[in-house]
mmCIF file of C-alpha atoms in Angstrom:
data_model
loop_
_atom_site.group_PDB
_atom_site.id
_atom_site.type_symbol
_atom_site.label_atom_id
_atom_site.label_comp_id
_atom_site.label_asym_id
_atom_site.label_seq_id
_atom_site.Cartn_x
_atom_site.Cartn_y
_atom_site.Cartn_z
ATOM 1 C CA MET A 1 -0.508 0.027 0.273
ATOM 2 C CA PRO A 2 0.992 3.596 -1.239
ATOM 3 C CA PRO A 3 2.057 6.002 2.330
ATOM 4 C CA VAL A 4 -0.610 7.708 3.644
ATOM 5 C CA LEU A 5 -0.791 10.948 4.838
ATOM 6 C CA LEU A 6 -2.311 12.138 8.529
ATOM 7 C CA THR A 7 -2.532 16.233 9.303
ATOM 8 C CA LYS A 8 -3.027 17.930 12.193
ATOM 9 C CA ARG A 9 -3.371 21.057 13.305
ATOM 10 C CA ILE A 10 -1.963 23.559 16.238
ATOM 11 C CA GLU A 11 -3.088 27.308 16.734
ATOM 12 C CA PHE A 12 -1.419 29.759 18.455
ATOM 13 C CA ALA A 13 -0.423 32.912 18.441
ATOM 14 C CA ALA A 14 2.353 35.534 18.618
ATOM 15 C CA ALA A 15 3.199 38.734 16.579
ATOM 16 C CA HIS A 16 5.573 40.235 13.786
ATOM 17 C CA ARG A 17 6.619 42.988 11.966
ATOM 18 C CA TYR A 18 8.419 42.996 8.103
ATOM 19 C CA ILE A 19 11.267 45.044 8.259
ATOM 20 C CA LYS A 20 14.548 46.104 6.259
ATOM 21 C CA PRO A 21 16.689 48.299 9.322
ATOM 22 C CA GLU A 22 19.258 49.448 6.740
ATOM 23 C CA TRP A 23 15.728 50.595 4.560
ATOM 24 C CA ASP A 24 14.865 53.823 4.452
ATOM 25 C CA GLU A 25 11.582 53.653 5.230
ATOM 26 C CA ALA A 26 9.770 54.698 2.196
ATOM 27 C CA LYS A 27 11.415 51.411 0.586
ATOM 28 C CA ASN A 28 10.213 49.821 3.450
ATOM 29 C CA ARG A 29 6.795 51.019 2.434
ATOM 30 C CA ALA A 30 6.940 49.913 -1.230
ATOM 31 C CA VAL A 31 8.155 46.555 -0.666
ATOM 32 C CA PHE A 32 5.946 45.592 2.902
ATOM 33 C CA GLY A 33 3.135 47.565 2.903
ATOM 34 C CA PRO A 34 1.175 47.863 5.904
ATOM 35 C CA CYS A 35 3.442 44.754 7.048
ATOM 36 C CA TYR A 36 6.160 47.422 8.156
ATOM 37 C CA ASN A 37 4.261 48.812 10.161
ATOM 38 C CA PRO A 38 5.113 49.845 13.680
ATOM 39 C CA PRO A 39 5.432 48.845 16.678
ATOM 40 C CA ALA A 40 4.034 44.672 15.261
ATOM 41 C CA HIS A 41 0.994 43.487 14.010
ATOM 42 C CA GLY A 42 -0.038 39.832 16.115
ATOM 43 C CA HIS A 43 -1.947 36.455 13.803
ATOM 44 C CA ASN A 44 -3.746 33.557 15.605
ATOM 45 C CA TYR A 45 -1.632 31.278 13.484
ATOM 46 C CA LEU A 46 -2.903 28.137 12.463
ATOM 47 C CA LEU A 47 0.041 25.067 11.844
ATOM 48 C CA GLU A 48 -0.617 22.267 10.003
ATOM 49 C CA VAL A 49 1.822 19.678 9.551
ATOM 50 C CA THR A 50 1.554 16.460 7.772
ATOM 51 C CA VAL A 51 3.612 13.973 8.015
ATOM 52 C CA SER A 52 3.843 10.553 5.640
ATOM 53 C CA GLY A 53 4.164 6.685 6.737
ATOM 54 C CA GLU A 54 2.669 2.605 6.441
ATOM 55 C CA VAL A 55 -0.320 2.209 8.439
ATOM 56 C CA ASP A 56 1.010 0.642 11.561
ATOM 57 C CA PRO A 57 -0.276 -3.238 11.534
ATOM 58 C CA LYS A 58 -0.771 -3.274 15.132
ATOM 59 C CA THR A 59 -2.448 0.015 15.977
ATOM 60 C CA GLY A 60 -4.261 0.561 12.799
ATOM 61 C CA MET A 61 -2.273 4.770 12.124
ATOM 62 C CA VAL A 62 0.179 5.203 10.830
ATOM 63 C CA ILE A 63 1.851 8.377 13.697
ATOM 64 C CA ASN A 64 0.695 8.630 17.814
ATOM 65 C CA LEU A 65 -1.671 11.072 17.995
ATOM 66 C CA PHE A 66 -0.633 11.691 21.248
ATOM 67 C CA ASP A 67 3.204 11.825 20.206
ATOM 68 C CA LEU A 68 2.602 13.497 17.452
ATOM 69 C CA LYS A 69 0.650 16.342 19.886
ATOM 70 C CA ARG A 70 3.266 16.390 22.582
ATOM 71 C CA VAL A 71 5.946 17.195 19.774
ATOM 72 C CA LEU A 72 4.680 20.289 17.931
ATOM 73 C CA LEU A 73 2.944 21.592 21.202
ATOM 74 C CA ALA A 74 6.995 21.728 22.959
ATOM 75 C CA VAL A 75 8.062 22.615 19.433
ATOM 76 C CA ILE A 76 5.151 25.729 19.409
ATOM 77 C CA GLU A 77 5.834 26.771 23.055
ATOM 78 C CA GLU A 78 9.003 28.949 21.829
ATOM 79 C CA PHE A 79 7.234 31.324 19.418
ATOM 80 C CA ASP A 80 3.305 31.306 21.496
ATOM 81 C CA HIS A 81 2.636 34.841 22.711
ATOM 82 C CA LYS A 82 6.198 36.536 21.150
ATOM 83 C CA ASN A 83 7.299 38.922 18.935
ATOM 84 C CA LEU A 84 9.589 37.036 16.400
ATOM 85 C CA ASN A 85 11.068 40.260 15.746
ATOM 86 C CA LEU A 86 12.164 41.645 19.096
ATOM 87 C CA ASP A 87 12.354 37.774 21.235
ATOM 88 C CA MET A 88 13.519 35.309 18.910
ATOM 89 C CA PRO A 89 17.175 35.028 17.712
ATOM 90 C CA TYR A 90 15.895 33.250 14.316
ATOM 91 C CA PHE A 91 14.969 36.270 12.877
ATOM 92 C CA THR A 92 17.479 39.018 13.743
ATOM 93 C CA ASP A 93 18.355 39.181 10.155
ATOM 94 C CA LEU A 94 15.856 37.261 8.795
ATOM 95 C CA ILE A 95 12.464 38.879 8.557
ATOM 96 C CA PRO A 96 9.658 36.942 9.405
ATOM 97 C CA THR A 97 7.161 36.030 6.763
ATOM 98 C CA SER A 98 5.217 32.988 6.732
ATOM 99 C CA GLU A 99 7.801 31.889 4.421
ATOM 100 C CA ASN A 100 10.388 32.467 5.913
ATOM 101 C CA PHE A 101 8.364 31.212 9.682
ATOM 102 C CA ALA A 102 6.924 28.515 8.232
ATOM 103 C CA ARG A 103 10.904 27.052 6.741
ATOM 104 C CA LEU A 104 12.014 27.476 10.656
ATOM 105 C CA LEU A 105 9.388 25.553 11.685
ATOM 106 C CA TRP A 106 10.455 22.996 9.209
ATOM 107 C CA THR A 107 13.630 22.287 10.935
ATOM 108 C CA LYS A 108 12.740 22.169 14.009
ATOM 109 C CA LEU A 109 10.270 18.918 13.015
ATOM 110 C CA GLU A 110 12.134 17.093 10.645
ATOM 111 C CA PRO A 111 14.473 16.195 13.144
ATOM 112 C CA GLN A 112 11.523 14.568 15.364
ATOM 113 C CA ARG A 113 11.630 11.442 14.929
ATOM 114 C CA ASP A 114 8.242 10.613 16.423
ATOM 115 C CA ILE A 115 6.193 11.782 14.236
ATOM 116 C CA GLY A 116 7.242 9.590 11.503
ATOM 117 C CA THR A 117 8.189 11.236 7.627
ATOM 118 C CA LEU A 118 7.784 15.260 8.038
ATOM 119 C CA HIS A 119 5.802 15.204 4.612
ATOM 120 C CA THR A 120 4.241 19.384 4.867
ATOM 121 C CA VAL A 121 4.242 22.471 6.741
ATOM 122 C CA ARG A 122 1.207 24.702 6.288
ATOM 123 C CA LEU A 123 1.480 28.161 7.995
ATOM 124 C CA CYS A 124 -1.492 29.730 8.156
ATOM 125 C CA GLU A 125 -1.713 33.366 9.436
ATOM 126 C CA ASP A 126 -5.008 33.701 9.144
ATOM 127 C CA GLU A 127 -7.728 32.335 6.695
ATOM 128 C CA ASP A 128 -6.994 34.785 3.840
ATOM 129 C CA LEU A 129 -3.018 34.191 3.717
ATOM 130 C CA TYR A 130 -1.084 31.079 4.244
ATOM 131 C CA ALA A 131 2.179 29.616 3.342
ATOM 132 C CA GLU A 132 3.386 25.550 2.876
ATOM 133 C CA VAL A 133 6.340 23.704 2.505
ATOM 134 C CA THR A 134 6.797 21.196 1.200
ATOM 135 C CA ALA A 135 9.266 17.939 1.079
ATOM 136 C CA SER A 136 9.060 17.947 -2.848
ATOM 137 C CA GLY A 137 10.089 21.134 -3.217
ATOM 138 C CA GLY A 138 13.159 21.762 -0.633
ATOM 139 C CA LEU A 139 13.766 24.004 2.282
ATOM 140 C CA ASP A 140 14.352 27.313 -0.437
ATOM 141 C CA VAL A 141 10.891 27.675 -1.982
ATOM 142 C CA ALA A 142 7.364 27.883 -1.142
ATOM 143 C CA SER A 143 3.793 28.409 -2.320
ATOM 144 C CA VAL A 144 1.646 31.711 -0.207
ATOM 145 C CA THR A 145 -1.686 31.444 -0.691
ATOM 146 C CA ARG A 146 -4.463 34.014 -0.991
ATOM 147 C CA ARG A 147 -8.187 34.452 -0.761
ATOM 148 C CA TYR A 148 -10.568 36.504 -2.151
ATOM 149 C CA SER A 149 -13.849 36.518 -2.063
ATOM 150 C CA LEU A 150 -16.646 37.739 -4.414
ATOM 151 C CA THR A 151 -20.686 38.062 -4.931
ATOM 152 C CA ALA A 152 -21.861 37.248 -8.845
ATOM 153 C CA VAL A 153 -24.738 35.684 -10.902
ATOM 154 C CA GLN A 154 -24.353 32.393 -12.079
ATOM 155 C CA ASP A 155 -27.082 31.682 -15.274
ATOM 156 C CA GLY A 156 -29.558 34.226 -13.611
ATOM 157 C CA ASN A 157 -29.771 32.579 -10.401
ATOM 158 C CA GLN A 158 -29.041 34.466 -7.439
ATOM 159 C CA GLY A 159 -26.107 36.440 -6.164
ATOM 160 C CA ARG A 160 -23.881 33.877 -5.121
ATOM 161 C CA GLU A 161 -20.687 33.448 -3.279
ATOM 162 C CA TRP A 162 -17.140 32.107 -4.142
ATOM 163 C CA ASP A 163 -14.738 32.105 -2.534
ATOM 164 C CA CYS A 164 -11.192 32.417 -4.719
ATOM 165 C CA PHE A 165 -7.805 31.386 -3.357
ATOM 166 C CA VAL A 166 -4.921 31.861 -5.250
ATOM 167 C CA THR A 167 -1.531 30.345 -5.027
ATOM 168 C CA VAL A 168 1.900 31.123 -6.174
ATOM 169 C CA HIS A 169 4.596 29.472 -5.830
ATOM 170 C CA GLY A 170 8.994 29.925 -5.744
ATOM 171 C CA ARG A 171 11.987 30.434 -4.423
ATOM 172 C CA ILE A 172 12.099 32.519 -0.755
ATOM 173 C CA ASP A 173 13.870 36.028 -1.881
ATOM 174 C CA PRO A 174 16.718 35.164 0.730
ATOM 175 C CA VAL A 175 15.821 40.202 0.939
ATOM 176 C CA THR A 176 13.317 39.728 1.590
ATOM 177 C CA GLY A 177 12.065 36.374 2.560
ATOM 178 C CA MET A 178 8.441 36.103 0.469
ATOM 179 C CA VAL A 179 7.869 34.193 -2.490
ATOM 180 C CA THR A 180 5.984 37.645 -4.628
ATOM 181 C CA ASP A 181 4.595 40.319 -4.063
ATOM 182 C CA ILE A 182 1.358 39.992 -1.900
ATOM 183 C CA GLY A 183 0.923 43.766 -2.222
ATOM 184 C CA ALA A 184 1.413 43.774 -6.300
ATOM 185 C CA LEU A 185 -0.511 40.060 -5.990
ATOM 186 C CA ASP A 186 -3.842 42.422 -4.538
ATOM 187 C CA ARG A 187 -3.712 45.123 -7.197
ATOM 188 C CA LEU A 188 -4.133 42.408 -9.675
ATOM 189 C CA ALA A 189 -6.134 39.809 -7.998
ATOM 190 C CA HIS A 190 -8.355 42.923 -7.426
ATOM 191 C CA GLU A 191 -7.920 44.329 -10.802
ATOM 192 C CA LYS A 192 -8.210 41.519 -12.486
ATOM 193 C CA VAL A 193 -10.365 39.600 -10.844
ATOM 194 C CA VAL A 194 -12.505 41.363 -7.815
ATOM 195 C CA LYS A 195 -13.371 43.862 -9.427
ATOM 196 C CA ALA A 196 -13.422 42.440 -13.019
ATOM 197 C CA LEU A 197 -16.439 39.655 -11.302
ATOM 198 C CA ASP A 198 -18.054 41.190 -8.405
ATOM 199 C CA ARG A 199 -22.057 41.437 -8.546
ATOM 200 C CA GLN A 200 -21.832 40.585 -11.944
ATOM 201 C CA ASP A 201 -23.394 38.325 -14.042
ATOM 202 C CA LEU A 202 -20.511 35.691 -14.920
ATOM 203 C CA ARG A 203 -22.328 35.684 -18.429
ATOM 204 C CA LEU A 204 -21.959 38.805 -19.211
ATOM 205 C CA VAL A 205 -18.055 38.885 -18.316
ATOM 206 C CA LEU A 206 -17.289 35.265 -19.682
ATOM 207 C CA ASP A 207 -19.773 35.329 -22.762
ATOM 208 C CA ALA A 208 -21.374 31.876 -22.744
ATOM 209 C CA GLU A 209 -24.988 31.532 -22.427
ATOM 210 C CA GLN A 210 -23.622 29.027 -19.107
ATOM 211 C CA ILE A 211 -20.809 29.742 -16.857
ATOM 212 C CA THR A 212 -19.461 26.652 -14.773
ATOM 213 C CA GLY A 213 -16.967 26.108 -12.022
ATOM 214 C CA GLU A 214 -14.573 24.647 -13.390
ATOM 215 C CA GLN A 215 -14.875 27.208 -16.949
ATOM 216 C CA LEU A 216 -15.330 29.923 -14.017
ATOM 217 C CA ALA A 217 -11.949 29.076 -12.101
ATOM 218 C CA GLY A 218 -9.981 28.634 -16.314
ATOM 219 C CA TRP A 219 -10.982 32.255 -16.545
ATOM 220 C CA ILE A 220 -9.329 33.702 -13.905
ATOM 221 C CA TRP A 221 -6.484 31.433 -14.286
ATOM 222 C CA LYS A 222 -5.703 32.920 -17.579
ATOM 223 C CA SER A 223 -6.409 36.467 -15.785
ATOM 224 C CA LEU A 224 -4.088 36.248 -13.437
ATOM 225 C CA VAL A 225 -0.912 34.066 -14.720
ATOM 226 C CA SER A 226 1.077 37.021 -16.812
ATOM 227 C CA GLY A 227 0.888 39.340 -14.763
ATOM 228 C CA VAL A 228 2.177 37.071 -11.858
ATOM 229 C CA SER A 229 5.122 40.023 -10.238
ATOM 230 C CA SER A 230 7.378 37.264 -8.948
ATOM 231 C CA GLY A 231 7.359 32.924 -8.245
ATOM 232 C CA ARG A 232 4.765 31.346 -10.519
ATOM 233 C CA LEU A 233 0.571 31.013 -10.692
ATOM 234 C CA ALA A 234 0.551 26.932 -9.064
ATOM 235 C CA ASN A 235 -3.726 26.880 -9.041
ATOM 236 C CA VAL A 236 -6.473 28.850 -8.431
ATOM 237 C CA ARG A 237 -8.871 26.769 -5.765
ATOM 238 C CA LEU A 238 -12.123 27.966 -6.877
ATOM 239 C CA VAL A 239 -15.172 27.505 -3.545
ATOM 240 C CA GLN A 240 -18.446 27.238 -4.472
ATOM 241 C CA SER A 241 -19.243 25.710 -1.234
ATOM 242 C CA ARG A 242 -18.498 23.803 1.498
ATOM 243 C CA ASP A 243 -19.139 20.383 -0.133
ATOM 244 C CA LEU A 244 -18.059 21.904 -3.780
ATOM 245 C CA THR A 245 -14.800 23.434 -5.434
ATOM 246 C CA PHE A 246 -13.279 23.599 -8.677
ATOM 247 C CA ASP A 247 -9.072 23.753 -8.887
ATOM 248 C CA CYS A 248 -6.913 24.933 -12.351
ATOM 249 C CA SER A 249 -3.288 24.761 -11.846
ATOM 250 C CA GLY A 250 -0.254 24.501 -14.243
#
């Protein structure tokens, strides 16, 4: 049988600020936007850790969940309710972006033999932004995913709320600590997707008699793919409801 993946979630709180002290205020604000604002801003982080392994024929488990939770609690205790910039020596010369933080947590978790083989570390700042590091990608690259929401009319029916998750994959910039310029991605997504679709009849925008979720996901992909400033567009996930999603990947 192929390996089975097991994912455990755990929450903690911490504060951070994006800043390069050697840059002046204008450049810091241009690159980091509101994330530069002093003194710092906090998050209720959600850490999702996925491990891979064979199912033990005796226990029926990949790993003992008690052991996994124990290790996760021990790792995040160091960061919980801390200012990452001021309290954590890891970020003395490193910006505590979600990408850098996820990578750091990977290095803390990977040596822990009690949790089996580490497969993915996903660090969610909130419901709208998360970064992900995987075993297949290596520690120099990551994915960052941003959520955008809109309401649009489909097939003449009452307006429906859609959530669009845009994932960009690439090398973590050693200077900024980011895979892509989130501010530029936000401007691109709002201009090409949210502004174009929000409160509109999708049949008129896409010039078709009927609009499926598959068509809409593909349209969003084509609208964004050439405009991503750094990294590469890896996935567009369109959530129609809690029971139905559409993905377009490349």
